[in-house]
PDB file of C-alpha atoms in Angstrom:
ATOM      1  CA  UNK A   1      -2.757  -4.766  22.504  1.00 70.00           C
ATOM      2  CA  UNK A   2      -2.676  -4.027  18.502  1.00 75.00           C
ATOM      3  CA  UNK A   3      -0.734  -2.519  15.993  1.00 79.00           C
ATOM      4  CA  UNK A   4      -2.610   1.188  15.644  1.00 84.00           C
ATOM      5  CA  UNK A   5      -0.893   2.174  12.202  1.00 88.00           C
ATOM      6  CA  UNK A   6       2.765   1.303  10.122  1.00 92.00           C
ATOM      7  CA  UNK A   7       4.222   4.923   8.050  1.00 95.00           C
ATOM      8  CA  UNK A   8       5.229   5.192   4.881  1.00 95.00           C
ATOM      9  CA  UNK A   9       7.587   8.333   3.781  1.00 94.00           C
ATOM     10  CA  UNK A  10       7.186   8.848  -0.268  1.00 95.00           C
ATOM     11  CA  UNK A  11       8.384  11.074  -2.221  1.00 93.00           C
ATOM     12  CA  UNK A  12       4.801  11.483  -4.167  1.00 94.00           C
ATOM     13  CA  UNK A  13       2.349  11.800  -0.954  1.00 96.00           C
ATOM     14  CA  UNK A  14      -0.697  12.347  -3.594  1.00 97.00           C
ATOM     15  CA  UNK A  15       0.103   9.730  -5.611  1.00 97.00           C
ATOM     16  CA  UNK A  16       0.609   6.970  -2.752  1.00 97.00           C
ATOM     17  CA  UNK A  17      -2.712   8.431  -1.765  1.00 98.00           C
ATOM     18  CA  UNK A  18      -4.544   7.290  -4.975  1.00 97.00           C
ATOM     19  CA  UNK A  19      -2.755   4.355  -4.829  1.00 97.00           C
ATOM     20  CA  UNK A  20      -4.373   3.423  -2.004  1.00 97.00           C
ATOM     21  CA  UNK A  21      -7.512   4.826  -2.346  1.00 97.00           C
ATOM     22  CA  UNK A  22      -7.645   2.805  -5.716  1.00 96.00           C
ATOM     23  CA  UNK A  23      -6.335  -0.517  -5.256  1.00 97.00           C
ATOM     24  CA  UNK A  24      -7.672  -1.013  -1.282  1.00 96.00           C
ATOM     25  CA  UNK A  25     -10.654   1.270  -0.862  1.00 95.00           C
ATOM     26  CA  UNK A  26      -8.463   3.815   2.108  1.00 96.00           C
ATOM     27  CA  UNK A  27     -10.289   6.757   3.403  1.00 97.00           C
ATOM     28  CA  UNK A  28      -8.582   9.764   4.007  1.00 97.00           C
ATOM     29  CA  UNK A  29      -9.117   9.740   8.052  1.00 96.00           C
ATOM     30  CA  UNK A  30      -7.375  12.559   9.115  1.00 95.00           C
ATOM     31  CA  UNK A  31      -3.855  14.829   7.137  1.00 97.00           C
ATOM     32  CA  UNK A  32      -1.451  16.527   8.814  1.00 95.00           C
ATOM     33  CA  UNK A  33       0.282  19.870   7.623  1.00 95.00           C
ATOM     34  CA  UNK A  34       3.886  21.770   8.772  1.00 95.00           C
ATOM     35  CA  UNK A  35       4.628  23.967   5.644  1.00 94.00           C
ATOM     36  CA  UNK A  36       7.231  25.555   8.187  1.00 94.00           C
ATOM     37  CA  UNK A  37       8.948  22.332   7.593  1.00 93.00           C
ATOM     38  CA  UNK A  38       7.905  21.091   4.377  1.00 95.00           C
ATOM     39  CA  UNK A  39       6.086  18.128   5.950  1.00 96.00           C
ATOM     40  CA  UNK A  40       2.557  16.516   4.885  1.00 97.00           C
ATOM     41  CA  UNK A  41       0.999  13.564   5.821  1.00 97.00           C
ATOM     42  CA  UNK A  42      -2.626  11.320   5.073  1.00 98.00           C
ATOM     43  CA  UNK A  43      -3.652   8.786   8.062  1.00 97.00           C
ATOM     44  CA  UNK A  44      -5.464   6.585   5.990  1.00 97.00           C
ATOM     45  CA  UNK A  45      -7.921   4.300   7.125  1.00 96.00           C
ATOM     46  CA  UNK A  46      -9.072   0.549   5.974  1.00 93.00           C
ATOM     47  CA  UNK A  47     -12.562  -0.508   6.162  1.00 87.00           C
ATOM     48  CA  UNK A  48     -12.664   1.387   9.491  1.00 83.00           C
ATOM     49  CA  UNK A  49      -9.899  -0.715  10.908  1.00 84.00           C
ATOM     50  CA  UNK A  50      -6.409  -0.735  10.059  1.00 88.00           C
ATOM     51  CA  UNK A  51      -4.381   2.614   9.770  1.00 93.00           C
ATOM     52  CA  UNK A  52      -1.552   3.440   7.225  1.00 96.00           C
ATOM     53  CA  UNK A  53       0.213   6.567   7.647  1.00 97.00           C
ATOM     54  CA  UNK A  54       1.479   8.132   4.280  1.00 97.00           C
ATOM     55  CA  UNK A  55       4.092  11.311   5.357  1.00 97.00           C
ATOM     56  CA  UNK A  56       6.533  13.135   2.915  1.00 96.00           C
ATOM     57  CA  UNK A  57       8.855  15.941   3.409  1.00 95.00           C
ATOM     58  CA  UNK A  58      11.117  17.670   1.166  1.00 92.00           C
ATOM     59  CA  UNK A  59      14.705  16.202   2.352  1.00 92.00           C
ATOM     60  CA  UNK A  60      12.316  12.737   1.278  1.00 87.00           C
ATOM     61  CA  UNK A  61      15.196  10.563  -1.642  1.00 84.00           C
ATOM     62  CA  UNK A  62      13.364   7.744  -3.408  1.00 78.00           C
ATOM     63  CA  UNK A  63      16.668   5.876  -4.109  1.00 82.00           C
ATOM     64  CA  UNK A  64      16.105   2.563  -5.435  1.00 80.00           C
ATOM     65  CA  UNK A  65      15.205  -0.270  -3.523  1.00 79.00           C
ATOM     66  CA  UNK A  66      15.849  -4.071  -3.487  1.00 81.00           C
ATOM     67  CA  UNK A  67      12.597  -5.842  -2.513  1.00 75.00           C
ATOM     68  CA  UNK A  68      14.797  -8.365  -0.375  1.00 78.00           C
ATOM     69  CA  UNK A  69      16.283  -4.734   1.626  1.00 79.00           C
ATOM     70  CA  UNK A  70      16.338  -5.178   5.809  1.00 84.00           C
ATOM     71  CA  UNK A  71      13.245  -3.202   7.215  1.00 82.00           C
ATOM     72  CA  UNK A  72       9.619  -3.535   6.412  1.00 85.00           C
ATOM     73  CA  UNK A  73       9.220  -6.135   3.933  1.00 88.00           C
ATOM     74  CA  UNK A  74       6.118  -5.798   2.935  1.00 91.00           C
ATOM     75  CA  UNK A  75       2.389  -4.630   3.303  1.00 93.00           C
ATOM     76  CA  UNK A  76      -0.866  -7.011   3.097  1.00 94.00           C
ATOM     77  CA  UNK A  77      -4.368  -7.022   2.549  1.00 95.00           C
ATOM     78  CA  UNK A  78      -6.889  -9.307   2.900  1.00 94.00           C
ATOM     79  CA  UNK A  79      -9.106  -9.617   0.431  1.00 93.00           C
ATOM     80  CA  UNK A  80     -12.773 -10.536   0.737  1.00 93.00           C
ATOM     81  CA  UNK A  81     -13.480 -12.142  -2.561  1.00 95.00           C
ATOM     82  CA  UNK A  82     -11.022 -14.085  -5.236  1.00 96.00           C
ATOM     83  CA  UNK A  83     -12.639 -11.806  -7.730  1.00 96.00           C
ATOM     84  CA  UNK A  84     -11.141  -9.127  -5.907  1.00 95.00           C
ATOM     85  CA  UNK A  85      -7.659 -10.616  -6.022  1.00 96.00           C
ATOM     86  CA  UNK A  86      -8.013 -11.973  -9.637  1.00 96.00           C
ATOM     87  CA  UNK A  87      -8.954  -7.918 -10.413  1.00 97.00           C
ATOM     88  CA  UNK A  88      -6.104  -6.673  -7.972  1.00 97.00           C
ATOM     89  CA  UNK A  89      -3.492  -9.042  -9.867  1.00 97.00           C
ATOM     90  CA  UNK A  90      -4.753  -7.731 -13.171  1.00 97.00           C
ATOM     91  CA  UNK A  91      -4.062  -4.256 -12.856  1.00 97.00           C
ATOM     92  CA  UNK A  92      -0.780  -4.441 -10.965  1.00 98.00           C
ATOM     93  CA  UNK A  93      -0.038  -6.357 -14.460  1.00 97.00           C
ATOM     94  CA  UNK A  94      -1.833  -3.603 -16.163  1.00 98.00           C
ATOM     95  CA  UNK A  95       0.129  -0.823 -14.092  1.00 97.00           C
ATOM     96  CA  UNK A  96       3.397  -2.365 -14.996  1.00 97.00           C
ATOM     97  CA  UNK A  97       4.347  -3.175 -11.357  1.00 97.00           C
ATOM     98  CA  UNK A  98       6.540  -6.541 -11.298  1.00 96.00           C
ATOM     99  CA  UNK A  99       4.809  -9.384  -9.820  1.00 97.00           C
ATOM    100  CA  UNK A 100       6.943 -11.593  -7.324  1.00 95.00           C
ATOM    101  CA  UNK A 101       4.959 -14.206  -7.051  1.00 95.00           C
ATOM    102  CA  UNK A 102       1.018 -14.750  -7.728  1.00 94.00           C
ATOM    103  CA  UNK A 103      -1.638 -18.012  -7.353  1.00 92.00           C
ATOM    104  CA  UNK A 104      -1.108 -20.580  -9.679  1.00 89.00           C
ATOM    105  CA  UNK A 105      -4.448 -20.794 -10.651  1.00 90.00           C
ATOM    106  CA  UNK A 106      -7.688 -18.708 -10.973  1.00 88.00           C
ATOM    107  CA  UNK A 107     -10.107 -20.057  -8.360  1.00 91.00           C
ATOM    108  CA  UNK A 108      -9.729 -21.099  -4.383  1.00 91.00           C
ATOM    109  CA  UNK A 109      -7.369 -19.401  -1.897  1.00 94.00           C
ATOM    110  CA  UNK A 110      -4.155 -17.611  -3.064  1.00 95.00           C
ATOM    111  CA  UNK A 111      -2.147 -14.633  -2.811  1.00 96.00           C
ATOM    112  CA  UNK A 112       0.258 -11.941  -5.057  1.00 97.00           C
ATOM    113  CA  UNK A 113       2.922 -10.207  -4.363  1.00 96.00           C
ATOM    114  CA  UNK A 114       4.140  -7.263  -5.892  1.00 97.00           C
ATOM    115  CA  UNK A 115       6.793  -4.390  -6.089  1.00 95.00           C
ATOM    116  CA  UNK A 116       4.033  -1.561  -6.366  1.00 95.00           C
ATOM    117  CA  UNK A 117       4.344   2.588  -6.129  1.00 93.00           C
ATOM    118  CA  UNK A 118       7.581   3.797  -4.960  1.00 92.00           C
ATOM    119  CA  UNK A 119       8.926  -0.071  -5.011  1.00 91.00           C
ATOM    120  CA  UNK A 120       6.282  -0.408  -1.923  1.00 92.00           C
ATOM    121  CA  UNK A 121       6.075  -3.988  -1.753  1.00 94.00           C
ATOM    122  CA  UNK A 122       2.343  -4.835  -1.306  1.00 96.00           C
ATOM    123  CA  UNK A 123       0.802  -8.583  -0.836  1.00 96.00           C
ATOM    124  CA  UNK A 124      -3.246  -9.458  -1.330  1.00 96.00           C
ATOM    125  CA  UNK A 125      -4.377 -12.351  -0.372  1.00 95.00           C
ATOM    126  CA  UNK A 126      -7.985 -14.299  -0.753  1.00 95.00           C
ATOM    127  CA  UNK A 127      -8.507 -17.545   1.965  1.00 91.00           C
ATOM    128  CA  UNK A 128      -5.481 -18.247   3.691  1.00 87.00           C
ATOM    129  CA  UNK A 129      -5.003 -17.478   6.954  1.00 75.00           C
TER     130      UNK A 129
END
């Protein structure tokens, strides 16, 4: 058994789409259209692995939300290089998204976490298991 994909409603479907697409390298795999009822949706795909479903509809309310909410915490990547992650923690700084918690030091294993687009809480890490 394994998890086939986790969905995400947002109230910017486009804009979660770059997000990904930047940041993690997703593939638009297949979209989904209802105009009839105002709902959209991007299966996108993860170095031809892991699925995340993106889906928005117009009754969609991006109310605030406290990172430490009940329900899906959180979102993570492995990352293959800590160049990668030094470059991923960079321009979540750069971006202005607020950083939770991030390595201690430049080199070896470590991992960020951050409250990202739409207060989507994503974690990256390099080396740990």
């Amino acid at each position: 058994m394994y998890l086939k994909n986790v969905g995400i409603f947002v109230k910017d479907l486009e804009g979660a789409k770059r997000f990904f697409e930047s940041y993690f390298g997703a593939k638009v795999l297949k979209t989904f259209d209802n105009p009839e009822k105002g709902y959209y949706s991007y299966i996108l795909e993860f170095d031809g692995q892991a699925w995340l479903e993106l889906m928005t509809k117009p009754e969609i309310v991006d109310s605030p939300k406290d990172p430490n909410r009940s329900g899906l915490a959180h979102v993570c990547f492995k990352i293959d290089t800590r160049e990668e992650l030094n470059d991923i923690i960079r321009r979540f700084k750069e971006d202005g998204y607020i950083i939770q918690y991030e390595p201690s030091s430049p080199e070896g294993p470590g991992e960020v976490r951050a409250v990202t687009f739409e207060d989507i809480v994503i974690e990256a890490n390099y080396g740990i298991s």
